Tab-separated table of C-alpha atoms in Angstrom:
chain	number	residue	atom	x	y	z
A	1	UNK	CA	-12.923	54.265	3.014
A	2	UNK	CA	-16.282	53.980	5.048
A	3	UNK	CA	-16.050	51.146	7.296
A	4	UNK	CA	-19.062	48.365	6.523
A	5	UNK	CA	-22.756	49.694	7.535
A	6	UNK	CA	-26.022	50.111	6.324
A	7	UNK	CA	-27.678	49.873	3.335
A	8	UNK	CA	-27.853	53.921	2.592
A	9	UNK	CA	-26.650	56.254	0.014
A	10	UNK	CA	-23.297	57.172	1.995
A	11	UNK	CA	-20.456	57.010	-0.683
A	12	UNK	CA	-17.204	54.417	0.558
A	13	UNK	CA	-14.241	56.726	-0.779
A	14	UNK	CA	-10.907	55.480	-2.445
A	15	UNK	CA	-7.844	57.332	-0.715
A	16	UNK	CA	-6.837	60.115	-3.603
A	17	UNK	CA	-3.075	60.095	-2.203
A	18	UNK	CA	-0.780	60.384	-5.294
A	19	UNK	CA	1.977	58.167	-3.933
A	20	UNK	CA	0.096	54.964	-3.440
A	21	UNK	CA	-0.560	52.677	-6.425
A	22	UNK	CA	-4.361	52.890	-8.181
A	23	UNK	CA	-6.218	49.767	-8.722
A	24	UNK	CA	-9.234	48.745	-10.585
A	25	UNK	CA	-11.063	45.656	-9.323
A	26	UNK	CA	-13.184	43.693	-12.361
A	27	UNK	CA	-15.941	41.699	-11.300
A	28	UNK	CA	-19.534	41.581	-11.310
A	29	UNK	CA	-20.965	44.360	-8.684
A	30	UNK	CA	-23.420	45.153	-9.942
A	31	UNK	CA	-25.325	41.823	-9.517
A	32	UNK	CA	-28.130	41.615	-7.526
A	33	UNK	CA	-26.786	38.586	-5.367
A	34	UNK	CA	-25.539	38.465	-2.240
A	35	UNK	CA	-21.857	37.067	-2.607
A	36	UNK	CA	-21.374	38.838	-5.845
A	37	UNK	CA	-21.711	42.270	-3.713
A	38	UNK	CA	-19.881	41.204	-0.585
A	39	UNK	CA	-17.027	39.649	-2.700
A	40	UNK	CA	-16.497	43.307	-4.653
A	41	UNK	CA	-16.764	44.993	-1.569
A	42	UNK	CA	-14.413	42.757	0.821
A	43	UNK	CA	-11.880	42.952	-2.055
A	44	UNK	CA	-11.988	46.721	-2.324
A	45	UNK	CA	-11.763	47.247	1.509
A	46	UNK	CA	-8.914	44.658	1.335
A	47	UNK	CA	-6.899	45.983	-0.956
A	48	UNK	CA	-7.394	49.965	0.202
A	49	UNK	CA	-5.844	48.469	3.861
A	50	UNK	CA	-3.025	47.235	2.101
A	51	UNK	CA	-2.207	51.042	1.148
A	52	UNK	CA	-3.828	51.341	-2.102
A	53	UNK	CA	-5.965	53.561	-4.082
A	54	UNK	CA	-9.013	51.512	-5.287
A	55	UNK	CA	-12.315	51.787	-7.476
A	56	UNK	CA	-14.726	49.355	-8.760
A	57	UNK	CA	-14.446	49.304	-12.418
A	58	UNK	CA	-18.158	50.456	-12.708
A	59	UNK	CA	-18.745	48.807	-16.649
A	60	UNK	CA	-22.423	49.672	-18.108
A	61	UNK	CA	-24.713	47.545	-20.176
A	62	UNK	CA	-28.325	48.151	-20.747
A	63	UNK	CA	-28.271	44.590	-22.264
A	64	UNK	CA	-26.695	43.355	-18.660
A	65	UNK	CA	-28.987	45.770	-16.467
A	66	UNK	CA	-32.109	44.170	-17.648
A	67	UNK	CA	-31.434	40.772	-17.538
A	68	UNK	CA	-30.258	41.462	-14.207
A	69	UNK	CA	-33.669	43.184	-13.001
A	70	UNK	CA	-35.861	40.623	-15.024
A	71	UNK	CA	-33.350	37.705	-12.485
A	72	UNK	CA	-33.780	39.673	-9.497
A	73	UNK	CA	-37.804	40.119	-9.898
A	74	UNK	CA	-38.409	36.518	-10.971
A	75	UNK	CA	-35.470	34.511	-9.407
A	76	UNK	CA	-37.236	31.000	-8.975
A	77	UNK	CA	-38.167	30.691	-12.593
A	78	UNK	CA	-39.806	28.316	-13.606
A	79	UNK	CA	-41.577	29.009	-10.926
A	80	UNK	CA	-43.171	32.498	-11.242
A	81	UNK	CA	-43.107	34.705	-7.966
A	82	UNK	CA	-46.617	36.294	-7.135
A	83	UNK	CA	-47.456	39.655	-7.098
A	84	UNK	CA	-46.569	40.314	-3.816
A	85	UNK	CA	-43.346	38.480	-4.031
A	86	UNK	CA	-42.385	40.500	-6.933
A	87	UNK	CA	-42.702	43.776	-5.042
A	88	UNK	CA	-40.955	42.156	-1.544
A	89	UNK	CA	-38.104	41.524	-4.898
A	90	UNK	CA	-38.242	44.858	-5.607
A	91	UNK	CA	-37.778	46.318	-2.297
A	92	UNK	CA	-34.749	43.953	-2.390
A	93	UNK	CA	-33.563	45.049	-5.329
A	94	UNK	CA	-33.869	48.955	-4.399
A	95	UNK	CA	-31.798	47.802	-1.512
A	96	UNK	CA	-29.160	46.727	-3.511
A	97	UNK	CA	-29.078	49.429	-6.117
A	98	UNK	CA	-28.663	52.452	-2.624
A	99	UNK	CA	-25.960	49.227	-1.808
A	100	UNK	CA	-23.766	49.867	-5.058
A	101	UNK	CA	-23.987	53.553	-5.170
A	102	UNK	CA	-22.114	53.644	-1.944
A	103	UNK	CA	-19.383	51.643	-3.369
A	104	UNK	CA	-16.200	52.773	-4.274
A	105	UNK	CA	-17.033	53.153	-8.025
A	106	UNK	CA	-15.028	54.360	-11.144
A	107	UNK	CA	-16.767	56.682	-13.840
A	108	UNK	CA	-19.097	54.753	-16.102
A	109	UNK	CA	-17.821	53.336	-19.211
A	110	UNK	CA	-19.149	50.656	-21.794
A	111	UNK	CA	-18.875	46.978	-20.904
A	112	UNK	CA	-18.274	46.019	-24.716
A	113	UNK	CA	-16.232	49.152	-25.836
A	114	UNK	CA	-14.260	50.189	-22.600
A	115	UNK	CA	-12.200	53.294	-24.450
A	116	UNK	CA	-13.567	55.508	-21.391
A	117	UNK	CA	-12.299	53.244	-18.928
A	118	UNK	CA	-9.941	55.238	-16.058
A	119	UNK	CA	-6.359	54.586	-16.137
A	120	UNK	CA	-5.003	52.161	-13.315
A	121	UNK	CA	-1.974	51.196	-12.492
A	122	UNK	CA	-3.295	47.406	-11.977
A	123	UNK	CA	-6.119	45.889	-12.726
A	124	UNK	CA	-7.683	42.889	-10.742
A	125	UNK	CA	-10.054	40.993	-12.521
A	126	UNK	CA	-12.456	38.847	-10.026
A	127	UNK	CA	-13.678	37.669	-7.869
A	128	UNK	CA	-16.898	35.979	-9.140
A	129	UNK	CA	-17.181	33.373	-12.411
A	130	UNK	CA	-16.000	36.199	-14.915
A	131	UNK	CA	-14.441	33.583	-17.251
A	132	UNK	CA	-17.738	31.956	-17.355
A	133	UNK	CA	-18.200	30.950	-20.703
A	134	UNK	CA	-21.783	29.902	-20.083
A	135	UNK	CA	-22.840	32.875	-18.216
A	136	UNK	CA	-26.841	33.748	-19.131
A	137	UNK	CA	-25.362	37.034	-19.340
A	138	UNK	CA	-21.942	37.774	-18.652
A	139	UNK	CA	-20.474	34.568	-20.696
A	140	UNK	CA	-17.200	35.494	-23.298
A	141	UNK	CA	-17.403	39.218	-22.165
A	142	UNK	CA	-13.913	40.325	-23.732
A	143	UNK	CA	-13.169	42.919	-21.264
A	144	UNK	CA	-12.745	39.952	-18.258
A	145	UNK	CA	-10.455	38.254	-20.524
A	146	UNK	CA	-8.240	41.490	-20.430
A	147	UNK	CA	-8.987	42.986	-23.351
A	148	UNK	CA	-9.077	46.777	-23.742
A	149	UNK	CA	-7.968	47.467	-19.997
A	150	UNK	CA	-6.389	50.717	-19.651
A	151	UNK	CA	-3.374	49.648	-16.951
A	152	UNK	CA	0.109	48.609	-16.581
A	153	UNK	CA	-0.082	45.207	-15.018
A	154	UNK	CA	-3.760	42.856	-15.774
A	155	UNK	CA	-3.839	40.398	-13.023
A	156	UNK	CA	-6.716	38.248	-11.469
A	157	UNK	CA	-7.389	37.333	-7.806
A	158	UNK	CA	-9.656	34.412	-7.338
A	159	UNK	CA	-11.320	34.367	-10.763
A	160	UNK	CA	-13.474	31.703	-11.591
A	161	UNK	CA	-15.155	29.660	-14.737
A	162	UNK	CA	-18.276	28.470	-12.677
A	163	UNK	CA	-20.040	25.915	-14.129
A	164	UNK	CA	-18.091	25.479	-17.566
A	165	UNK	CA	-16.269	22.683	-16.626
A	166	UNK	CA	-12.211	21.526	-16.918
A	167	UNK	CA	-13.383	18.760	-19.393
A	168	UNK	CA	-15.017	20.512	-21.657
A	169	UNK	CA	-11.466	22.272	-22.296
A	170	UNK	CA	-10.832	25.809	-23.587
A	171	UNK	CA	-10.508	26.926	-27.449
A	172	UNK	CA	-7.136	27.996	-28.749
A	173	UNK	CA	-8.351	31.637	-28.510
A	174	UNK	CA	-9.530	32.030	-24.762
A	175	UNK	CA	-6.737	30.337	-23.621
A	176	UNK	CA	-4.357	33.257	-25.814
A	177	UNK	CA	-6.640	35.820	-23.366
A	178	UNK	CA	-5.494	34.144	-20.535
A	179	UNK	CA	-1.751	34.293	-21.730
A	180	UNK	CA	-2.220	38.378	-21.851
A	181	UNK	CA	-2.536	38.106	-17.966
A	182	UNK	CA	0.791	39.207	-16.154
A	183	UNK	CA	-0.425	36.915	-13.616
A	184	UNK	CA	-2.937	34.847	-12.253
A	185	UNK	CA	-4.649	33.404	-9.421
A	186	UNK	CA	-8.310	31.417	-9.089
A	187	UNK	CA	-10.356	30.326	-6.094
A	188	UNK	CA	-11.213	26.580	-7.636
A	189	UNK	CA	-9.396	23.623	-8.596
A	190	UNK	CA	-11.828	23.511	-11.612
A	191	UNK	CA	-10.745	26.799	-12.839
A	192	UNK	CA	-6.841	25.927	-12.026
A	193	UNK	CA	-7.053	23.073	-14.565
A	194	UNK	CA	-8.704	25.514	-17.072
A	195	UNK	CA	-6.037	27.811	-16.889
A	196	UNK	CA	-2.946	25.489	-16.408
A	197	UNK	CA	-4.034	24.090	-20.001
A	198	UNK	CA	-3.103	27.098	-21.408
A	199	UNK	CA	-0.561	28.885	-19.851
A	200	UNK	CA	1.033	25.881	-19.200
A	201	UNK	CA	1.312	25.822	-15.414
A	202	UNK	CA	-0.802	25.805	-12.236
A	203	UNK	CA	-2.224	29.291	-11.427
A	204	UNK	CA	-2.343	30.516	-7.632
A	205	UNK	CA	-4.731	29.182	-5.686
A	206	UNK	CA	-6.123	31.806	-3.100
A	207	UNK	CA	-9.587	32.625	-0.949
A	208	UNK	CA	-12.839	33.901	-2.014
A	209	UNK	CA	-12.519	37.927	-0.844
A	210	UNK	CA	-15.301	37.745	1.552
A	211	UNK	CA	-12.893	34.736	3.241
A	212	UNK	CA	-10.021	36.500	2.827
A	213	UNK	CA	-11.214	39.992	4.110
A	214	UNK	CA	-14.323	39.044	6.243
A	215	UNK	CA	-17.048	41.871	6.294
A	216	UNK	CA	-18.116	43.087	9.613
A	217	UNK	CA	-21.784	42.932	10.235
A	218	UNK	CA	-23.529	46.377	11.316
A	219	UNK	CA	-24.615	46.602	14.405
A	220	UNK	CA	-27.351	48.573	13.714
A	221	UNK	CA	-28.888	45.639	11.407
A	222	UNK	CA	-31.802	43.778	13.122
A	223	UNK	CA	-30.810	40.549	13.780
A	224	UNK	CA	-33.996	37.671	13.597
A	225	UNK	CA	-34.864	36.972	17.313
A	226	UNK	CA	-34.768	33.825	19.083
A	227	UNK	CA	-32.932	30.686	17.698
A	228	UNK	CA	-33.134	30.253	13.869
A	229	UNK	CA	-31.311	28.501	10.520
A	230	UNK	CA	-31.088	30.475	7.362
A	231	UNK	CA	-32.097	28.577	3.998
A	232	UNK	CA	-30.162	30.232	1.244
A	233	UNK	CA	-31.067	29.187	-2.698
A	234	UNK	CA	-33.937	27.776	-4.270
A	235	UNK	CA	-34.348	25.278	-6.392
A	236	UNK	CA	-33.704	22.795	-3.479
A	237	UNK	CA	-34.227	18.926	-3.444
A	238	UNK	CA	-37.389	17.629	-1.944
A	239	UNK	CA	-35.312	15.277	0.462
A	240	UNK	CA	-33.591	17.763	1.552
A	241	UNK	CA	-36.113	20.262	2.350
A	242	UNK	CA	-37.865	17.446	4.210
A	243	UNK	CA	-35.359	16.250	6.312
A	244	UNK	CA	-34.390	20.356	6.788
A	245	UNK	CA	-37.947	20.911	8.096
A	246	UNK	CA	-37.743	17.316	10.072
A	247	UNK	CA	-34.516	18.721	11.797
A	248	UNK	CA	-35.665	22.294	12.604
A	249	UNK	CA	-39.034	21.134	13.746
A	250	UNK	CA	-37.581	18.254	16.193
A	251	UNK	CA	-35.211	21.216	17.879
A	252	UNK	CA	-37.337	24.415	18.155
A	253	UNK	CA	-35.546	26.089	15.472
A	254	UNK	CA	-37.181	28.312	13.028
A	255	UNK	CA	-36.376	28.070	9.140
A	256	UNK	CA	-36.130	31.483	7.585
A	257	UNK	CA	-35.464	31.331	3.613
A	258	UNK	CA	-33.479	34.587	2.847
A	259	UNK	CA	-33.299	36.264	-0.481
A	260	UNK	CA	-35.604	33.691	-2.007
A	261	UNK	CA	-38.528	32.444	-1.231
A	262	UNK	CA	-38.696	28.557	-0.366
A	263	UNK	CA	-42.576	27.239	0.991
A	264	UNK	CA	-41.317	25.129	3.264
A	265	UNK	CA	-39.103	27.598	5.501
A	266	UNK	CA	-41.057	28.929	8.355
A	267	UNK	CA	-40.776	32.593	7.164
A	268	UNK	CA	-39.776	34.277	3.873
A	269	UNK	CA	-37.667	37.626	4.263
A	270	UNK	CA	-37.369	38.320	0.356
A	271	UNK	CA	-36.542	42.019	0.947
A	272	UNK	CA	-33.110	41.562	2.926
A	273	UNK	CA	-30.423	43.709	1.429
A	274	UNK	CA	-26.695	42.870	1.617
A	275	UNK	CA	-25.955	44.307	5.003
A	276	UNK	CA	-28.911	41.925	6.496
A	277	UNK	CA	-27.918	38.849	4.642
A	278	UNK	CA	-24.657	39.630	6.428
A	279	UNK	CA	-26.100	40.242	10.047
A	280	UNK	CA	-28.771	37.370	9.310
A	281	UNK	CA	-25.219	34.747	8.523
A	282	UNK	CA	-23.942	35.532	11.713
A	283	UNK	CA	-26.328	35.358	13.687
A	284	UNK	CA	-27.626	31.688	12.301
A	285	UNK	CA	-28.156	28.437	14.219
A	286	UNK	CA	-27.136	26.322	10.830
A	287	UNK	CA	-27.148	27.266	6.837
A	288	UNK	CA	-29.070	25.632	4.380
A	289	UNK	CA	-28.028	25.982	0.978
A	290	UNK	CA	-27.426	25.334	-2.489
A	291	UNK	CA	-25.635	28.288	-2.916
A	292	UNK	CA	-21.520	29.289	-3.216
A	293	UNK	CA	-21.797	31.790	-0.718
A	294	UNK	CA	-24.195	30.134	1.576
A	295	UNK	CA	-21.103	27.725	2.282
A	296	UNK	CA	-18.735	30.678	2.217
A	297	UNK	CA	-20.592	32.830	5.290
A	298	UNK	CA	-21.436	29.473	7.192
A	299	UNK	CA	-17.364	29.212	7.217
A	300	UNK	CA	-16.202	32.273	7.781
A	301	UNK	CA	-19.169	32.714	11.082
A	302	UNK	CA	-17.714	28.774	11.921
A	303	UNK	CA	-21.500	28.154	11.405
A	304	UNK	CA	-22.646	24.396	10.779
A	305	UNK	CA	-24.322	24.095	7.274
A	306	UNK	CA	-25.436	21.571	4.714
A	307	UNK	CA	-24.800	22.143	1.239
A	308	UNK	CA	-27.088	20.255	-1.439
A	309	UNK	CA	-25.179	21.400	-4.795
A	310	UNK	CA	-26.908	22.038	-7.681
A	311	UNK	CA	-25.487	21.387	-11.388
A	312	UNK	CA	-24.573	24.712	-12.135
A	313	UNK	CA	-22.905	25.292	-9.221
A	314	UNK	CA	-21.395	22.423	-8.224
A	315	UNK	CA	-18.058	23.000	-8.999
A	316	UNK	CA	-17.918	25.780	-7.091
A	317	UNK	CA	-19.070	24.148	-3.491
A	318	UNK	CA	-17.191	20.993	-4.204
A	319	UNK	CA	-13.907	22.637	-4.933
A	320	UNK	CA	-14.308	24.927	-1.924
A	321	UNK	CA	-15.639	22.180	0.556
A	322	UNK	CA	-12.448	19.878	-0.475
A	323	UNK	CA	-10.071	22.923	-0.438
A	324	UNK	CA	-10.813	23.407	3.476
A	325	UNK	CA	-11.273	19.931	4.211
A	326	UNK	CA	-15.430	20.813	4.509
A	327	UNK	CA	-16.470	17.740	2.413
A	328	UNK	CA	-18.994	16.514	4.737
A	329	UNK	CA	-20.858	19.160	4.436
A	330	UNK	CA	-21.739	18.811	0.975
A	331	UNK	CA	-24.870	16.308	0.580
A	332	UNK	CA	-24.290	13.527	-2.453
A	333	UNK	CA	-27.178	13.539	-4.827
A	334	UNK	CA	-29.344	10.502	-3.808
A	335	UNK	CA	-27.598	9.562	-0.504
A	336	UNK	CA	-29.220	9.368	3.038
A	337	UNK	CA	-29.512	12.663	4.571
A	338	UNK	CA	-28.756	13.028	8.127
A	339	UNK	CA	-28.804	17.077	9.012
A	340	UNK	CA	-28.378	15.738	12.584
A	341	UNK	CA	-24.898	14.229	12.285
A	342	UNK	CA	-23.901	17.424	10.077
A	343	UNK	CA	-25.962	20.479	11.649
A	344	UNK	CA	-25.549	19.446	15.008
A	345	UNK	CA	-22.018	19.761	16.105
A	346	UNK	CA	-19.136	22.231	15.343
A	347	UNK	CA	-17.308	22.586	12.207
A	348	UNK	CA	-14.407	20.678	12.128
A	349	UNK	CA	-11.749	22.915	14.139
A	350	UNK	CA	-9.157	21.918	11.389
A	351	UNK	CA	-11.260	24.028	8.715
A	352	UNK	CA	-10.339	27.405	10.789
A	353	UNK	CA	-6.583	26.214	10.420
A	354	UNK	CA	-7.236	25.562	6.856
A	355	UNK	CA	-8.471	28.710	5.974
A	356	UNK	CA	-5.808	30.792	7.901
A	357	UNK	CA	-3.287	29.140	6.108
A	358	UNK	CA	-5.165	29.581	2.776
A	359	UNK	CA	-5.128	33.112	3.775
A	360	UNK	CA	-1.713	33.398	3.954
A	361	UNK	CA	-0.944	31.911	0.713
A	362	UNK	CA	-3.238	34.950	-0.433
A	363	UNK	CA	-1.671	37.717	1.455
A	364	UNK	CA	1.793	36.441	-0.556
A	365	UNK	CA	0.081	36.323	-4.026
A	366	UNK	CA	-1.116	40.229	-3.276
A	367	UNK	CA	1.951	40.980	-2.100
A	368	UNK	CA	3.497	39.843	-5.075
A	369	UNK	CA	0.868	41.704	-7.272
A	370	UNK	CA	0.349	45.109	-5.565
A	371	UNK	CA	3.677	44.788	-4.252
């Protein structure tokens, strides 16, 4: 497999050994999001050091394709992007697409009908929310549940419901999809409540892949000069883009809103592909987010960040935040904000011990999987 680079056409090849076991990984790759494409990619370069054969499970949807193009070219709806933010989207988006062709990918087969589907010896369905039930797109999608996989063992590694929350509960017939699992592990405690209801015990708790498996930045991606905080999301409070621009403005620092464009940031880069959202993370002052995997590179770089959680994905950033002892970093809806007490120091050196031991408790749950 091609070690992490640039956003180019260059394929990343599965080993073809015969003597190693094959597995399929089952998430969303082909989103055109950030975490969603480092998450399938750390996993797949994860797994393939551990020894393995491995291919994304490339599923096709024309239904899924355009939703995901109509997202990626308006991404701040209600808010409609200009003209010239819609092409700076598309130049992102053509980014992405040269991205996933360079990924490890199975033959094509149908999302709903997966009778084409390669045989595996294991599948591994996540990372990402693909038990979602409220998905705009992906939501009750059989195949993540386990159905028609072509493979000996069905297992998942840090698989997620998202936003459908533990109280809502689960019908009697998801939770039976969850019992075809051989095993199972999820990255949230929200998602470990859903699936102890009905299997009837705890699930494995592990890391998000791009925590467990940290990508290495290219070196040959530009880097923004000087000193500078990335905003990550949209969508964000007013207080807290005020006190973010208070903050930067009072220290020198320049705002730049990656991805998506936010008016208040001191420059929009709305073209970045993966590999410079990746360079961009490290190379960051502070994060500002709303995001899952805003939180997630801050960590991993042991970059400062504040966190002001939306509803959809709260339960993501809360679960992760208290899971490496993080909380402080996650803003409370109507509280004082004070970036300075947050932004300004280290992360908490405890959070590095947290996460080593968190990866740890991974490592075990692969080895018990992949064996």
């Amino acid at each position: 497999m091609k070690l992490p680079g640039s956003d180019d056409s260059s394929t990343l090849l599965y080993d073809l050994r015969s003597d190693t076991r094959s597995v399929g990984i089952l998430t969303f790759h082909r989103c055109i999001n950030y975490g969603s494409y480092w998450q399938a990619r750390c996993l797949a370069e994860g797994v393939h050091a551990r020894g393995h054969r491995v291919m994304l499970l490339d599923h096709e949807s024309p239904r899924v394709t355009r939703a995901e193009w109509r997202n990626a070219l308006q991404p701040t709806l209600p808010a409609r992007a200009s003209a010239e933010d819609r092409r700076l989207y598309g130049a992102k988006l053509r980014k992405f697409l040269c991205a996933f062709d360079a990924l490890p990918l199975s033959p094509g087969f149908d999302l709903v009908d997966p009778l084409e589907m390669p045989h595996v010896d294991t599948v591994l369905v996540g990372s990402d929310e693909v038990w979602n039930l409220r998905h705009p797109w992906y939501g009750g999608a059989s195949i993540f549940f386990g159905q028609g996989l072509n493979a000996e063992c069905v297992a998942a590694y840090a698989a997620s419901f998202g936003s459908y929350d533990a109280d809502a509960g689960l019908d009697p017939y998801w939770q039976d999809q969850l019992r075809r699992f051989d095993t199972i592990a999820v990255r949230d405690e929200n998602s470990r409540r859903l699936v102890a209801q009905a299997i009837g015990k705890p699930p494995a708790l592990v890391l998000d892949p791009c925590l467990q498996f940290p990508p290495q930045p290219d070196a040959a991606t530009p880097v923004p000069e000087g000193r500078y905080a990335l905003v990550y999301g949209h969508g964000m409070p007013e207080a807290f883009a005020q006190a973010a621009r208070a903050w930067a403005s009072a220290r020198g620092i320049r705002l730049i809103s990656i991805g998506y464009r936010n008016d208040w940031a001191d420059e929009q880069w709305l073209d970045a592909g993966p590999h410079d959202f990746a360079a961009a993370m490290a190379g960051a002052q502070a994060v500002l987010t709303n995001f899952f995997h805003g939180c997630v590179f801050a960590l991993l770089n042991d970059t400062p960040f504040a966190c002001a959680p939306s509803p959809y994905r709260m339960n993501k950033v809360r679960d992760l935040t208290e899971l490496l002892g993080a909380e402080r970093h996650l803003l409370v809806p109507g509280a004082r904000i004070d970036l300075g007490a947050i932004l300004d120091v280290p992360l908490d050196a405890a959070i590095g011990g947290r996460i080593e031991a968190m990866r740890d408790q991974s490592n075990a749950y692969l080895d018990k999987v992949l064996g």
